[in-house]
C-alpha cells in the first residue's frame, strides 16, 4: 500500500485561511470535545438555553446561553452584553478554565497573542436552525479576534465580505473545528446555513457552537 503524504488524514489538524485574519483550525479541539460538551451541560443547567427575540420581534431559531463576566443578549431594546442573565436575574456562570485555555491557545495559533475573552456565547442549533448573515459588531474593542468552536452536528458556515452583498465562501465546520477571526476581516458578514438532520454520539441531534469574545471596557448595560 502506498501513502500519499499530502492527503489529509481523518481528524489530523490542518489550517485553512478564509481571508486575511480569518482562519479555520480544522480538528484543533477534537480530543477535548467530550469535556467541552460536559461543561456546556453544567453551564446550561444554571443558565438554560433560550430562544432570544430580535429587536425586530423575531424569535431566533438558535437557542443561546452564555458564560463569562458578560453575556450577549437580544430583546426589543436591542443587542447588547449584560453581566446578568435576564432569565434568572443572576450573573452568568463563570467561564471554565478549560474554555479560556483553549480559546487563548487557538488565538495564539492564529497569531493573536493577547486574546483575553470575557464572554462566551453558547449557541445550540437543532435540525433546521440557522443564523442569517450578520456582523459581530457589539464589541467595543475590534482589535481582538473572535474564537469560535464547533461541537456536535456539522454545519455549513458562510463567510462573506465587508458588505452584505459580497459573495460568500462556504466551509463545512465539524466537531472540533475552530474559527479564529480578527484583523482586517473582523467585521465581515457571516452566517450558518440550516443544520441538516444527523446524530452526534455526544451531542445527539444538535450542533453546539462556542464563540469567545472580548467585549471591551464599559459594557453597555
Ligand atoms: C456559529 N458563529 O458558528 C455562529 N461569529 O454558530 C458566528 O456567528 C461567528 O463563528 C464571529 C466569528 C466566528 C463565528
Ligand atoms: Fe457571528
PDB file of C-alpha atoms and ligand atoms in Angstrom:
ATOM      1  CA  UNK A   1       0.000   0.000   0.000  1.00  0.00           C
ATOM      2  CA  UNK A   2       1.300   3.496  -0.788  1.00  0.00           C
ATOM      3  CA  UNK A   3       0.541   6.512   1.351  1.00  0.00           C
ATOM      4  CA  UNK A   4       0.061   9.876  -0.270  1.00  0.00           C
ATOM      5  CA  UNK A   5       1.979  12.200   2.052  1.00  0.00           C
ATOM      6  CA  UNK A   6      -0.153  15.140   1.023  1.00  0.00           C
ATOM      7  CA  UNK A   7      -3.569  13.634   1.595  1.00  0.00           C
ATOM      8  CA  UNK A   8      -5.441  14.689   4.726  1.00  0.00           C
ATOM      9  CA  UNK A   9      -5.685  12.030   7.399  1.00  0.00           C
ATOM     10  CA  UNK A  10      -9.048  11.946   9.147  1.00  0.00           C
ATOM     11  CA  UNK A  11      -9.012  14.190  12.234  1.00  0.00           C
ATOM     12  CA  UNK A  12      -5.462  15.451  11.588  1.00  0.00           C
ATOM     13  CA  UNK A  13      -5.276  19.179  12.361  1.00  0.00           C
ATOM     14  CA  UNK A  14      -4.902  21.443   9.338  1.00  0.00           C
ATOM     15  CA  UNK A  15      -5.281  25.171   8.823  1.00  0.00           C
ATOM     16  CA  UNK A  16      -7.446  26.834   6.175  1.00  0.00           C
ATOM     17  CA  UNK A  17      -7.216  30.585   5.549  1.00  0.00           C
ATOM     18  CA  UNK A  18     -10.541  32.156   4.536  1.00  0.00           C
ATOM     19  CA  UNK A  19      -9.256  35.736   4.287  1.00  0.00           C
ATOM     20  CA  UNK A  20      -6.526  37.810   5.958  1.00  0.00           C
ATOM     21  CA  UNK A  21      -7.151  37.395   9.706  1.00  0.00           C
ATOM     22  CA  UNK A  22      -9.766  34.634   9.324  1.00  0.00           C
ATOM     23  CA  UNK A  23      -8.520  31.068   9.793  1.00  0.00           C
ATOM     24  CA  UNK A  24     -10.181  27.712  10.287  1.00  0.00           C
ATOM     25  CA  UNK A  25      -8.149  25.416  12.542  1.00  0.00           C
ATOM     26  CA  UNK A  26      -9.694  22.107  11.496  1.00  0.00           C
ATOM     27  CA  UNK A  27      -9.835  19.399  14.202  1.00  0.00           C
ATOM     28  CA  UNK A  28      -7.955  21.652  16.623  1.00  0.00           C
ATOM     29  CA  UNK A  29     -10.020  20.614  19.693  1.00  0.00           C
ATOM     30  CA  UNK A  30     -11.421  17.236  18.588  1.00  0.00           C
ATOM     31  CA  UNK A  31      -9.971  15.441  21.612  1.00  0.00           C
ATOM     32  CA  UNK A  32     -11.474  17.951  24.041  1.00  0.00           C
ATOM     33  CA  UNK A  33     -14.993  17.738  22.534  1.00  0.00           C
ATOM     34  CA  UNK A  34     -16.415  15.416  25.235  1.00  0.00           C
ATOM     35  CA  UNK A  35     -15.167  17.559  28.127  1.00  0.00           C
ATOM     36  CA  UNK A  36     -16.300  20.790  26.427  1.00  0.00           C
ATOM     37  CA  UNK A  37     -19.794  19.330  25.965  1.00  0.00           C
ATOM     38  CA  UNK A  38     -19.874  18.256  29.625  1.00  0.00           C
ATOM     39  CA  UNK A  39     -19.024  21.846  30.629  1.00  0.00           C
ATOM     40  CA  UNK A  40     -21.796  23.141  28.340  1.00  0.00           C
ATOM     41  CA  UNK A  41     -24.274  20.827  30.101  1.00  0.00           C
ATOM     42  CA  UNK A  42     -23.167  22.136  33.524  1.00  0.00           C
ATOM     43  CA  UNK A  43     -23.416  25.784  32.415  1.00  0.00           C
ATOM     44  CA  UNK A  44     -26.830  25.388  30.792  1.00  0.00           C
ATOM     45  CA  UNK A  45     -28.181  23.618  33.885  1.00  0.00           C
ATOM     46  CA  UNK A  46     -27.719  27.032  35.583  1.00  0.00           C
ATOM     47  CA  UNK A  47     -28.258  29.405  32.637  1.00  0.00           C
ATOM     48  CA  UNK A  48     -30.657  27.464  30.384  1.00  0.00           C
ATOM     49  CA  UNK A  49     -30.708  27.670  26.591  1.00  0.00           C
ATOM     50  CA  UNK A  50     -33.409  30.057  25.424  1.00  0.00           C
ATOM     51  CA  UNK A  51     -34.633  31.461  22.104  1.00  0.00           C
ATOM     52  CA  UNK A  52     -33.938  35.199  22.169  1.00  0.00           C
ATOM     53  CA  UNK A  53     -36.200  37.705  20.442  1.00  0.00           C
ATOM     54  CA  UNK A  54     -34.566  40.049  17.924  1.00  0.00           C
ATOM     55  CA  UNK A  55     -35.164  43.810  18.203  1.00  0.00           C
ATOM     56  CA  UNK A  56     -37.445  43.372  15.168  1.00  0.00           C
ATOM     57  CA  UNK A  57     -39.642  40.908  17.094  1.00  0.00           C
ATOM     58  CA  UNK A  58     -38.498  37.584  15.594  1.00  0.00           C
ATOM     59  CA  UNK A  59     -37.732  34.502  17.713  1.00  0.00           C
ATOM     60  CA  UNK A  60     -34.232  33.251  16.859  1.00  0.00           C
ATOM     61  CA  UNK A  61     -34.115  29.608  15.701  1.00  0.00           C
ATOM     62  CA  UNK A  62     -30.785  29.188  17.515  1.00  0.00           C
ATOM     63  CA  UNK A  63     -31.090  28.724  21.301  1.00  0.00           C
ATOM     64  CA  UNK A  64     -28.472  30.637  23.314  1.00  0.00           C
ATOM     65  CA  UNK A  65     -26.782  30.849  26.686  1.00  0.00           C
ATOM     66  CA  UNK A  66     -23.521  32.395  27.921  1.00  0.00           C
ATOM     67  CA  UNK A  67     -20.718  32.053  30.396  1.00  0.00           C
ATOM     68  CA  UNK A  68     -18.155  34.637  31.443  1.00  0.00           C
ATOM     69  CA  UNK A  69     -18.372  38.048  33.078  1.00  0.00           C
ATOM     70  CA  UNK A  70     -20.861  39.286  30.466  1.00  0.00           C
ATOM     71  CA  UNK A  71     -23.212  37.529  28.040  1.00  0.00           C
ATOM     72  CA  UNK A  72     -24.748  38.501  24.705  1.00  0.00           C
ATOM     73  CA  UNK A  73     -28.496  39.124  24.833  1.00  0.00           C
ATOM     74  CA  UNK A  74     -31.183  40.411  22.497  1.00  0.00           C
ATOM     75  CA  UNK A  75     -34.666  41.767  23.130  1.00  0.00           C
ATOM     76  CA  UNK A  76     -36.946  44.574  21.971  1.00  0.00           C
ATOM     77  CA  UNK A  77     -34.381  47.088  23.320  1.00  0.00           C
ATOM     78  CA  UNK A  78     -31.618  45.795  21.045  1.00  0.00           C
ATOM     79  CA  UNK A  79     -28.490  43.632  21.142  1.00  0.00           C
ATOM     80  CA  UNK A  80     -26.037  44.088  23.994  1.00  0.00           C
ATOM     81  CA  UNK A  81     -23.720  42.465  26.511  1.00  0.00           C
ATOM     82  CA  UNK A  82     -25.082  42.131  30.036  1.00  0.00           C
ATOM     83  CA  UNK A  83     -23.466  40.861  33.269  1.00  0.00           C
ATOM     84  CA  UNK A  84     -26.876  39.490  34.350  1.00  0.00           C
ATOM     85  CA  UNK A  85     -28.814  36.644  32.745  1.00  0.00           C
ATOM     86  CA  UNK A  86     -32.271  38.176  32.161  1.00  0.00           C
ATOM     87  CA  UNK A  87     -33.877  34.727  32.508  1.00  0.00           C
ATOM     88  CA  UNK A  88     -32.550  34.023  36.018  1.00  0.00           C
ATOM     89  CA  UNK A  89     -31.598  37.535  37.203  1.00  0.00           C
ATOM     90  CA  UNK A  90     -28.258  36.058  38.298  1.00  0.00           C
ATOM     91  CA  UNK A  91     -24.753  36.571  36.977  1.00  0.00           C
ATOM     92  CA  UNK A  92     -23.792  34.257  34.098  1.00  0.00           C
ATOM     93  CA  UNK A  93     -21.823  31.145  35.143  1.00  0.00           C
ATOM     94  CA  UNK A  94     -18.057  31.725  35.192  1.00  0.00           C
ATOM     95  CA  UNK A  95     -16.076  30.793  32.095  1.00  0.00           C
ATOM     96  CA  UNK A  96     -14.426  27.404  32.802  1.00  0.00           C
ATOM     97  CA  UNK A  97     -10.600  27.470  32.861  1.00  0.00           C
ATOM     98  CA  UNK A  98     -10.576  24.829  30.138  1.00  0.00           C
ATOM     99  CA  UNK A  99     -12.624  27.094  27.804  1.00  0.00           C
ATOM    100  CA  UNK A 100     -10.315  30.021  28.450  1.00  0.00           C
ATOM    101  CA  UNK A 101      -7.163  27.943  27.859  1.00  0.00           C
ATOM    102  CA  UNK A 102      -8.398  26.531  24.531  1.00  0.00           C
ATOM    103  CA  UNK A 103      -9.622  29.900  23.249  1.00  0.00           C
ATOM    104  CA  UNK A 104      -6.351  31.635  24.145  1.00  0.00           C
ATOM    105  CA  UNK A 105      -4.317  28.823  22.602  1.00  0.00           C
ATOM    106  CA  UNK A 106      -6.346  28.880  19.340  1.00  0.00           C
ATOM    107  CA  UNK A 107      -5.961  32.658  19.104  1.00  0.00           C
ATOM    108  CA  UNK A 108      -2.186  32.333  19.633  1.00  0.00           C
ATOM    109  CA  UNK A 109      -2.018  29.696  16.925  1.00  0.00           C
ATOM    110  CA  UNK A 110      -3.577  32.224  14.566  1.00  0.00           C
ATOM    111  CA  UNK A 111      -1.158  34.976  15.584  1.00  0.00           C
ATOM    112  CA  UNK A 112      -3.305  36.873  18.109  1.00  0.00           C
ATOM    113  CA  UNK A 113      -1.049  36.843  21.165  1.00  0.00           C
ATOM    114  CA  UNK A 114      -3.070  38.932  23.607  1.00  0.00           C
ATOM    115  CA  UNK A 115      -6.568  37.486  23.456  1.00  0.00           C
ATOM    116  CA  UNK A 116      -8.385  37.810  26.789  1.00  0.00           C
ATOM    117  CA  UNK A 117     -12.004  36.764  26.303  1.00  0.00           C
ATOM    118  CA  UNK A 118     -14.525  37.883  28.924  1.00  0.00           C
ATOM    119  CA  UNK A 119     -17.628  36.462  27.206  1.00  0.00           C
ATOM    120  CA  UNK A 120     -18.509  33.101  25.708  1.00  0.00           C
ATOM    121  CA  UNK A 121     -21.763  32.866  23.765  1.00  0.00           C
ATOM    122  CA  UNK A 122     -23.087  29.306  23.583  1.00  0.00           C
ATOM    123  CA  UNK A 123     -25.299  28.571  20.567  1.00  0.00           C
ATOM    124  CA  UNK A 124     -27.422  25.445  20.199  1.00  0.00           C
ATOM    125  CA  UNK A 125     -28.800  24.560  16.765  1.00  0.00           C
ATOM    126  CA  UNK A 126     -31.428  21.898  16.350  1.00  0.00           C
ATOM    127  CA  UNK A 127     -32.139  20.476  12.901  1.00  0.00           C
ATOM    128  CA  UNK A 128     -33.196  23.312  10.588  1.00  0.00           C
ATOM    129  CA  UNK A 129     -31.879  26.088  12.846  1.00  0.00           C
ATOM    130  CA  UNK A 130     -29.762  28.729  11.114  1.00  0.00           C
ATOM    131  CA  UNK A 131     -28.056  32.045  11.701  1.00  0.00           C
ATOM    132  CA  UNK A 132     -28.687  34.625   8.994  1.00  0.00           C
ATOM    133  CA  UNK A 133     -25.833  36.707   7.594  1.00  0.00           C
ATOM    134  CA  UNK A 134     -24.670  39.172  10.250  1.00  0.00           C
ATOM    135  CA  UNK A 135     -21.667  41.117  11.511  1.00  0.00           C
ATOM    136  CA  UNK A 136     -20.326  40.768  15.058  1.00  0.00           C
ATOM    137  CA  UNK A 137     -20.100  44.421  15.998  1.00  0.00           C
ATOM    138  CA  UNK A 138     -21.462  44.726  19.536  1.00  0.00           C
ATOM    139  CA  UNK A 139     -17.929  44.543  20.974  1.00  0.00           C
ATOM    140  CA  UNK A 140     -16.160  47.813  21.801  1.00  0.00           C
ATOM    141  CA  UNK A 141     -12.632  46.589  21.048  1.00  0.00           C
ATOM    142  CA  UNK A 142     -12.438  45.310  17.494  1.00  0.00           C
ATOM    143  CA  UNK A 143      -8.679  44.719  17.675  1.00  0.00           C
ATOM    144  CA  UNK A 144      -9.363  41.459  19.487  1.00  0.00           C
ATOM    145  CA  UNK A 145     -10.374  38.441  17.418  1.00  0.00           C
ATOM    146  CA  UNK A 146     -13.323  36.126  17.959  1.00  0.00           C
ATOM    147  CA  UNK A 147     -12.644  32.435  18.551  1.00  0.00           C
ATOM    148  CA  UNK A 148     -15.417  30.028  17.624  1.00  0.00           C
ATOM    149  CA  UNK A 149     -15.517  26.304  18.480  1.00  0.00           C
ATOM    150  CA  UNK A 150     -17.876  23.854  16.746  1.00  0.00           C
ATOM    151  CA  UNK A 151     -19.221  20.734  18.501  1.00  0.00           C
ATOM    152  CA  UNK A 152     -21.859  18.107  17.709  1.00  0.00           C
ATOM    153  CA  UNK A 153     -23.509  18.056  14.271  1.00  0.00           C
ATOM    154  CA  UNK A 154     -21.634  19.664  11.363  1.00  0.00           C
ATOM    155  CA  UNK A 155     -22.921  22.800   9.630  1.00  0.00           C
ATOM    156  CA  UNK A 156     -22.072  24.971   6.654  1.00  0.00           C
ATOM    157  CA  UNK A 157     -20.526  28.309   7.637  1.00  0.00           C
ATOM    158  CA  UNK A 158     -20.983  31.153   5.162  1.00  0.00           C
ATOM    159  CA  UNK A 159     -18.213  33.695   5.125  1.00  0.00           C
ATOM    160  CA  UNK A 160     -18.734  36.881   3.125  1.00  0.00           C
ATOM    161  CA  UNK A 161     -17.118  40.276   2.948  1.00  0.00           C
ATOM    162  CA  UNK A 162     -17.431  43.760   4.380  1.00  0.00           C
ATOM    163  CA  UNK A 163     -20.827  44.307   2.733  1.00  0.00           C
ATOM    164  CA  UNK A 164     -23.899  42.082   2.898  1.00  0.00           C
ATOM    165  CA  UNK A 165     -23.859  41.749  -0.900  1.00  0.00           C
ATOM    166  CA  UNK A 166     -20.311  40.334  -1.134  1.00  0.00           C
ATOM    167  CA  UNK A 167     -20.080  36.772  -2.405  1.00  0.00           C
ATOM    168  CA  UNK A 168     -19.853  34.126   0.343  1.00  0.00           C
ATOM    169  CA  UNK A 169     -17.425  31.248   0.716  1.00  0.00           C
ATOM    170  CA  UNK A 170     -18.881  28.116   2.265  1.00  0.00           C
ATOM    171  CA  UNK A 171     -16.957  25.995   4.770  1.00  0.00           C
ATOM    172  CA  UNK A 172     -18.132  22.844   6.480  1.00  0.00           C
ATOM    173  CA  UNK A 173     -17.483  23.103  10.229  1.00  0.00           C
ATOM    174  CA  UNK A 174     -17.304  19.757  12.042  1.00  0.00           C
ATOM    175  CA  UNK A 175     -16.876  18.854  15.692  1.00  0.00           C
ATOM    176  CA  UNK A 176     -13.511  20.053  16.943  1.00  0.00           C
ATOM    177  CA  UNK A 177     -13.048  22.775  14.313  1.00  0.00           C
ATOM    178  CA  UNK A 178     -12.110  26.268  15.499  1.00  0.00           C
ATOM    179  CA  UNK A 179     -12.537  29.525  13.575  1.00  0.00           C
ATOM    180  CA  UNK A 180     -10.293  32.420  14.613  1.00  0.00           C
ATOM    181  CA  UNK A 181     -11.349  35.676  13.178  1.00  0.00           C
ATOM    182  CA  UNK A 182      -9.948  39.136  13.509  1.00  0.00           C
ATOM    183  CA  UNK A 183      -7.809  41.822  11.962  1.00  0.00           C
ATOM    184  CA  UNK A 184      -8.919  43.006   8.522  1.00  0.00           C
ATOM    185  CA  UNK A 185     -11.924  40.661   8.336  1.00  0.00           C
ATOM    186  CA  UNK A 186     -13.205  41.216  11.893  1.00  0.00           C
ATOM    187  CA  UNK A 187     -16.422  42.838  10.600  1.00  0.00           C
ATOM    188  CA  UNK A 188     -17.080  40.500   7.671  1.00  0.00           C
ATOM    189  CA  UNK A 189     -20.610  39.184   7.219  1.00  0.00           C
ATOM    190  CA  UNK A 190     -21.113  35.518   8.070  1.00  0.00           C
ATOM    191  CA  UNK A 191     -23.833  33.014   8.939  1.00  0.00           C
ATOM    192  CA  UNK A 192     -24.772  29.364   9.378  1.00  0.00           C
ATOM    193  CA  UNK A 193     -26.984  27.524   6.854  1.00  0.00           C
ATOM    194  CA  UNK A 194     -29.845  25.386   8.229  1.00  0.00           C
ATOM    195  CA  UNK A 195     -28.374  22.425  10.138  1.00  0.00           C
ATOM    196  CA  UNK A 196     -29.087  19.076   8.483  1.00  0.00           C
ATOM    197  CA  UNK A 197     -30.541  16.098  10.365  1.00  0.00           C
ATOM    198  CA  UNK A 198     -27.942  13.764  11.818  1.00  0.00           C
ATOM    199  CA  UNK A 199     -26.740  12.169  15.004  1.00  0.00           C
ATOM    200  CA  UNK A 200     -23.682  13.088  17.006  1.00  0.00           C
ATOM    201  CA  UNK A 201     -22.523  10.490  19.554  1.00  0.00           C
ATOM    202  CA  UNK A 202     -22.245  13.061  22.351  1.00  0.00           C
ATOM    203  CA  UNK A 203     -24.420  15.997  21.286  1.00  0.00           C
ATOM    204  CA  UNK A 204     -27.324  13.962  19.815  1.00  0.00           C
ATOM    205  CA  UNK A 205     -29.310  15.932  17.259  1.00  0.00           C
ATOM    206  CA  UNK A 206     -27.669  19.292  17.998  1.00  0.00           C
ATOM    207  CA  UNK A 207     -24.862  21.484  16.812  1.00  0.00           C
ATOM    208  CA  UNK A 208     -23.228  23.447  19.624  1.00  0.00           C
ATOM    209  CA  UNK A 209     -21.046  26.476  18.972  1.00  0.00           C
ATOM    210  CA  UNK A 210     -18.974  28.436  21.474  1.00  0.00           C
ATOM    211  CA  UNK A 211     -17.868  31.944  20.469  1.00  0.00           C
ATOM    212  CA  UNK A 212     -15.364  33.711  22.684  1.00  0.00           C
ATOM    213  CA  UNK A 213     -15.113  37.480  22.625  1.00  0.00           C
ATOM    214  CA  UNK A 214     -13.506  40.347  24.416  1.00  0.00           C
ATOM    215  CA  UNK A 215     -16.293  42.877  24.647  1.00  0.00           C
ATOM    216  CA  UNK A 216     -14.103  45.822  25.592  1.00  0.00           C
ATOM    217  CA  UNK A 217     -14.354  48.042  28.618  1.00  0.00           C
ATOM    218  CA  UNK A 218     -17.528  49.925  29.509  1.00  0.00           C
ATOM    219  CA  UNK A 219     -20.063  47.282  28.615  1.00  0.00           C
ATOM    220  CA  UNK A 220     -23.380  48.721  27.501  1.00  0.00           C
ATOM    221  CA  UNK A 221     -25.828  47.909  30.294  1.00  0.00           C
TER     222      UNK A 221
HETATM  223  C1  LIG B   1     -21.802  29.666  14.704  1.00  0.00           C
HETATM  224  N1  LIG B   1     -20.775  31.795  14.645  1.00  0.00           N
HETATM  225  O1  LIG B   1     -20.798  29.159  14.233  1.00  0.00           O
HETATM  226  C2  LIG B   1     -22.002  31.142  14.670  1.00  0.00           C
HETATM  227  N2  LIG B   1     -19.196  34.947  14.614  1.00  0.00           N
HETATM  228  O2  LIG B   1     -22.702  29.017  15.215  1.00  0.00           O
HETATM  229  C3  LIG B   1     -20.642  33.092  14.482  1.00  0.00           C
HETATM  230  O3  LIG B   1     -21.594  33.830  14.324  1.00  0.00           O
HETATM  231  C4  LIG B   1     -19.298  33.644  14.476  1.00  0.00           C
HETATM  232  O4  LIG B   1     -18.256  31.529  14.174  1.00  0.00           O
HETATM  233  C5  LIG B   1     -17.988  35.521  14.592  1.00  0.00           C
HETATM  234  C6  LIG B   1     -16.846  34.805  14.432  1.00  0.00           C
HETATM  235  C7  LIG B   1     -16.917  33.455  14.299  1.00  0.00           C
HETATM  236  C8  LIG B   1     -18.158  32.838  14.313  1.00  0.00           C
HETATM  237 FE1  LIG B   2     -21.149  35.900  14.419  1.00  0.00          FE
END
